[in-house]
Short mmCIF file of C-alpha atoms in Angstrom, two decimals:
data_model
loop_
_atom_site.label_atom_id
_atom_site.label_comp_id
_atom_site.label_asym_id
_atom_site.label_seq_id
_atom_site.Cartn_x
_atom_site.Cartn_y
_atom_site.Cartn_z
CA ASP M 1 -13.47 -3.06 8.83
CA ALA M 2 -16.49 -3.19 11.09
CA LYS M 3 -19.11 -5.73 10.06
CA THR M 4 -22.59 -4.75 9.03
CA THR M 5 -25.90 -6.57 9.33
CA GLN M 6 -28.74 -5.91 6.91
CA PRO M 7 -32.06 -7.69 6.34
CA PRO M 8 -31.81 -9.92 3.26
CA SER M 9 -34.90 -8.46 1.61
CA MET M 10 -37.50 -5.73 1.92
CA ASP M 11 -40.59 -4.69 0.00
CA CYS M 12 -41.83 -1.19 -0.66
CA ALA M 13 -44.81 0.22 -2.54
CA GLU M 14 -44.07 2.64 -5.34
CA GLY M 15 -44.29 6.24 -4.16
CA ARG M 16 -43.76 5.37 -0.53
CA ALA M 17 -40.60 5.92 1.47
CA ALA M 18 -38.18 3.02 1.64
CA ASN M 19 -36.30 2.78 4.92
CA LEU M 20 -33.36 0.39 4.79
CA PRO M 21 -31.73 -0.41 8.14
CA CYS M 22 -28.13 -1.35 8.81
CA ASN M 23 -26.55 -2.47 12.04
CA HIS M 24 -22.87 -1.74 12.61
CA SER M 25 -22.49 -2.12 16.35
CA THR M 26 -18.68 -2.54 16.22
CA ILE M 27 -18.04 0.62 14.25
CA SER M 28 -15.06 2.69 15.34
CA GLY M 29 -15.32 6.36 16.05
CA ASN M 30 -13.65 7.48 12.85
CA GLU M 31 -15.17 4.97 10.42
CA TYR M 32 -17.58 6.16 7.76
CA VAL M 33 -20.82 4.51 6.69
CA TYR M 34 -21.24 4.17 2.92
CA TRP M 35 -24.25 3.07 0.92
CA TYR M 36 -24.13 1.65 -2.59
CA ARG M 37 -26.77 -0.07 -4.64
CA GLN M 38 -26.53 -2.54 -7.48
CA ILE M 39 -29.21 -3.00 -10.06
CA HIS M 40 -29.12 -6.47 -11.54
CA SER M 41 -25.82 -7.21 -13.30
CA GLN M 42 -24.73 -3.57 -13.34
CA GLY M 43 -21.87 -1.94 -11.46
CA PRO M 44 -22.59 -0.71 -7.93
CA GLN M 45 -23.81 2.86 -7.77
CA TYR M 46 -22.68 5.18 -4.99
CA ILE M 47 -25.60 6.65 -3.02
CA ILE M 48 -24.39 8.49 0.06
CA HIS M 49 -22.00 8.33 2.99
CA GLY M 50 -21.64 9.86 6.44
CA LEU M 51 -19.68 9.86 9.67
CA LYS M 52 -21.84 11.20 12.49
CA ASN M 53 -24.35 13.68 11.19
CA ASN M 54 -27.35 12.90 9.07
CA GLU M 55 -26.73 13.44 5.37
CA THR M 56 -29.02 14.17 2.43
CA ASN M 57 -28.43 14.37 -1.27
CA GLU M 58 -30.56 14.19 -4.39
CA MET M 59 -30.87 10.42 -4.13
CA ALA M 60 -31.41 9.66 -0.48
CA SER M 61 -31.03 10.55 3.19
CA LEU M 62 -28.77 8.82 5.67
CA ILE M 63 -29.75 8.78 9.32
CA ILE M 64 -27.03 7.64 11.75
CA THR M 65 -27.96 7.01 15.38
CA GLU M 66 -26.24 9.02 18.05
CA ASP M 67 -24.24 6.02 19.27
CA ARG M 68 -23.37 5.26 15.59
CA LYS M 69 -24.25 1.60 16.03
CA SER M 70 -26.89 1.66 13.32
CA SER M 71 -28.06 3.71 10.39
CA THR M 72 -31.01 3.96 8.02
CA LEU M 73 -30.98 4.80 4.35
CA ILE M 74 -34.17 6.55 3.28
CA LEU M 75 -35.40 6.73 -0.29
CA PRO M 76 -38.18 9.29 0.12
CA HIS M 77 -40.36 8.33 -2.85
CA ALA M 78 -39.40 4.90 -4.13
CA THR M 79 -39.88 4.13 -7.82
CA LEU M 80 -39.71 0.85 -9.69
CA ARG M 81 -36.21 1.79 -10.81
CA ASP M 82 -35.07 1.73 -7.18
CA THR M 83 -35.41 -2.05 -7.15
CA ALA M 84 -31.86 -3.19 -6.42
CA VAL M 85 -29.53 -4.71 -3.85
CA TYR M 86 -28.49 -2.07 -1.32
CA TYR M 87 -25.14 -2.42 0.42
CA CYS M 88 -24.24 -0.78 3.70
CA ILE M 89 -20.46 -0.60 4.14
CA VAL M 90 -18.38 0.59 7.04
CA ARG M 91 -15.12 1.81 5.65
CA ALA M 92 -11.90 1.72 7.61
CA ALA M 93 -10.54 5.16 8.35
CA MET M 94 -6.95 4.28 9.18
CA MET M 95 -4.66 4.86 6.27
CA ASN M 96 -2.68 1.70 6.96
CA SER M 97 -5.82 -0.40 6.69
CA GLY M 98 -6.19 -0.09 2.96
CA TYR M 99 -8.51 2.86 2.96
CA SER M 100 -9.41 2.45 -0.68
CA THR M 101 -11.01 -0.94 -0.14
CA LEU M 102 -14.74 -1.47 0.09
CA THR M 103 -15.83 -4.66 1.85
CA PHE M 104 -19.24 -5.68 0.56
CA GLY M 105 -21.63 -7.89 2.51
CA LYS M 106 -24.74 -9.53 1.10
CA GLY M 107 -26.85 -6.38 1.21
CA THR M 108 -30.63 -5.95 1.19
CA MET M 109 -32.66 -6.79 -1.88
CA LEU M 110 -35.27 -4.02 -2.12
CA LEU M 111 -38.26 -4.81 -4.29
CA VAL M 112 -40.43 -1.83 -5.20
CA SER M 113 -43.86 -2.85 -6.41
CA PRO M 114 -46.57 -0.87 -8.23
CA LYS Q 1 -18.20 14.00 -17.19
CA ALA Q 2 -17.77 10.50 -18.56
CA GLY Q 3 -18.01 7.65 -16.09
CA VAL Q 4 -15.79 4.64 -15.64
CA THR Q 5 -15.62 2.52 -18.76
CA GLN Q 6 -14.68 -1.12 -19.04
CA THR Q 7 -13.88 -3.19 -22.08
CA PRO Q 8 -14.89 -5.65 -23.25
CA ARG Q 9 -18.32 -5.94 -21.68
CA TYR Q 10 -18.64 -9.66 -22.33
CA LEU Q 11 -16.03 -12.34 -22.88
CA ILE Q 12 -16.03 -16.09 -23.34
CA LYS Q 13 -12.83 -18.04 -22.80
CA THR Q 14 -11.87 -21.66 -22.28
CA ARG Q 15 -10.00 -23.20 -19.39
CA GLY Q 16 -6.27 -22.65 -19.49
CA GLN Q 17 -6.44 -19.49 -21.56
CA GLN Q 18 -5.56 -16.07 -20.28
CA VAL Q 19 -7.58 -12.88 -20.42
CA THR Q 20 -6.93 -9.14 -20.16
CA LEU Q 21 -9.59 -6.69 -19.09
CA SER Q 22 -9.35 -2.93 -19.38
CA CYS Q 23 -10.64 -0.08 -17.25
CA SER Q 24 -10.60 3.64 -18.00
CA PRO Q 25 -11.22 5.73 -14.89
CA ILE Q 26 -13.10 8.98 -14.56
CA SER Q 27 -10.97 11.87 -15.78
CA GLY Q 28 -8.71 13.10 -12.99
CA HIS Q 29 -8.99 9.93 -10.92
CA ARG Q 30 -5.69 8.29 -10.10
CA SER Q 31 -6.86 5.24 -8.19
CA VAL Q 32 -8.34 2.17 -9.83
CA SER Q 33 -9.63 -0.78 -7.82
CA TRP Q 34 -10.69 -4.13 -9.19
CA TYR Q 35 -13.38 -6.41 -7.75
CA GLN Q 36 -14.71 -9.84 -8.60
CA GLN Q 37 -18.38 -10.67 -8.16
CA THR Q 38 -19.69 -14.22 -8.16
CA PRO Q 39 -23.01 -15.61 -6.94
CA GLY Q 40 -21.27 -17.65 -4.28
CA GLN Q 41 -18.71 -15.21 -2.91
CA GLY Q 42 -20.33 -11.88 -3.66
CA LEU Q 43 -18.22 -8.81 -4.33
CA GLN Q 44 -14.58 -9.31 -3.41
CA PHE Q 45 -11.67 -6.89 -3.64
CA LEU Q 46 -8.84 -7.93 -5.95
CA PHE Q 47 -6.34 -5.06 -5.90
CA GLU Q 48 -5.95 -1.33 -6.16
CA TYR Q 49 -3.54 0.74 -8.21
CA PHE Q 50 -2.57 4.32 -7.55
CA SER Q 51 -0.07 6.27 -9.62
CA GLU Q 52 1.03 3.11 -11.46
CA THR Q 53 1.77 1.24 -8.21
CA GLN Q 54 -0.20 -1.52 -6.57
CA ARG Q 55 -1.23 -0.07 -3.24
CA ASN Q 56 -3.58 -2.71 -1.85
CA LYS Q 57 -4.15 -6.34 -2.60
CA GLY Q 58 -6.93 -8.78 -1.76
CA ASN Q 59 -6.70 -12.47 -1.13
CA PHE Q 60 -6.51 -13.86 -4.64
CA PRO Q 61 -3.94 -16.20 -6.23
CA GLY Q 62 -1.05 -14.91 -8.27
CA ARG Q 63 -2.88 -15.79 -11.48
CA PHE Q 64 -4.66 -12.50 -11.00
CA SER Q 65 -2.49 -9.51 -11.77
CA GLY Q 66 -2.88 -5.97 -12.87
CA ARG Q 67 -1.13 -2.83 -13.91
CA GLN Q 68 -1.78 0.83 -14.31
CA PHE Q 69 -0.52 3.17 -16.97
CA SER Q 70 0.61 6.75 -16.70
CA ASN Q 71 -2.81 7.96 -17.89
CA SER Q 72 -4.39 6.01 -14.98
CA ARG Q 73 -5.98 3.45 -17.24
CA SER Q 74 -5.68 0.00 -15.76
CA GLU Q 75 -5.67 -3.57 -16.97
CA MET Q 76 -6.12 -6.77 -15.10
CA ASN Q 77 -4.94 -10.13 -16.34
CA VAL Q 78 -6.00 -13.60 -15.37
CA SER Q 79 -3.75 -16.41 -16.50
CA THR Q 80 -4.54 -20.12 -16.73
CA LEU Q 81 -8.27 -19.57 -16.47
CA GLU Q 82 -10.36 -21.90 -14.33
CA LEU Q 83 -14.09 -22.48 -14.45
CA GLY Q 84 -14.41 -20.71 -11.11
CA ASP Q 85 -13.04 -17.51 -12.63
CA SER Q 86 -16.38 -16.99 -14.36
CA ALA Q 87 -17.60 -13.77 -12.81
CA LEU Q 88 -18.47 -10.13 -13.23
CA TYR Q 89 -15.26 -8.11 -12.96
CA LEU Q 90 -15.76 -4.57 -11.80
CA CYS Q 91 -13.41 -1.67 -11.61
CA ALA Q 92 -13.89 1.45 -9.58
CA SER Q 93 -12.03 4.73 -9.70
CA SER Q 94 -11.45 7.54 -7.24
CA PHE Q 95 -9.10 10.45 -6.69
CA GLY Q 96 -7.26 8.07 -4.39
CA GLY Q 97 -7.16 10.17 -1.28
CA TYR Q 98 -8.39 9.41 2.21
CA GLN Q 99 -12.02 8.25 2.15
CA GLU Q 100 -12.49 9.33 -1.45
CA THR Q 101 -15.66 7.88 -2.95
CA GLN Q 102 -15.22 5.07 -5.45
CA TYR Q 103 -17.27 5.06 -8.63
CA PHE Q 104 -17.85 1.80 -10.42
CA GLY Q 105 -17.89 0.88 -14.07
CA PRO Q 106 -20.47 -1.41 -15.70
CA GLY Q 107 -18.25 -4.46 -15.40
CA THR Q 108 -16.93 -7.15 -17.71
CA ARG Q 109 -18.76 -10.46 -17.60
CA LEU Q 110 -16.35 -13.32 -18.12
CA LEU Q 111 -17.53 -16.84 -18.86
CA VAL Q 112 -14.97 -19.63 -18.73
CA LEU Q 113 -15.95 -22.85 -20.48
#
């Protein structure tokens, strides 16, 4: 799987947009970008994923650059409950690479403050 | 729709003992993956079961094993527990197809004394 690089921590004021960057410069053309988050001592929660196009759901938006070497997860109106570790994962697309496996890095600790 | 459930949620064992953890996937999901999370190593993949067969395996010793039943429920077993096995054990379920999203349970926290 392609490696990802994320800042170790970020701060965000409540009500403001949180923009979490992820670098995945070695991503292959058919590899997806997934985002999960983990609130302290809970199981990771799926947020969103994408391949090339920008994606939006009820939780967040995912912006992937045209060259696919980086992406940004956007939480449009951060709340205190969004405080968590956010993981950006590039998931192998080839079926013989164990396509059910998620390889987690260290993620970004997002602290949302009042 | 009920989420992934794991039992027990907390467990204390002593070195040398064995432990069995259980995971019930989301209804309709046929794939169950297990992960170990420790402060030092982070989240690491243990193994994945699909239709009662182990399909993928991470880099863990043979003391870690698992199985899946016909109703897709899965168990993992750790024999001869070591202090370093203290961790949060997470399972995740999916339909099991190509790039299917995995959904995680709340985890079982194991403490080995």
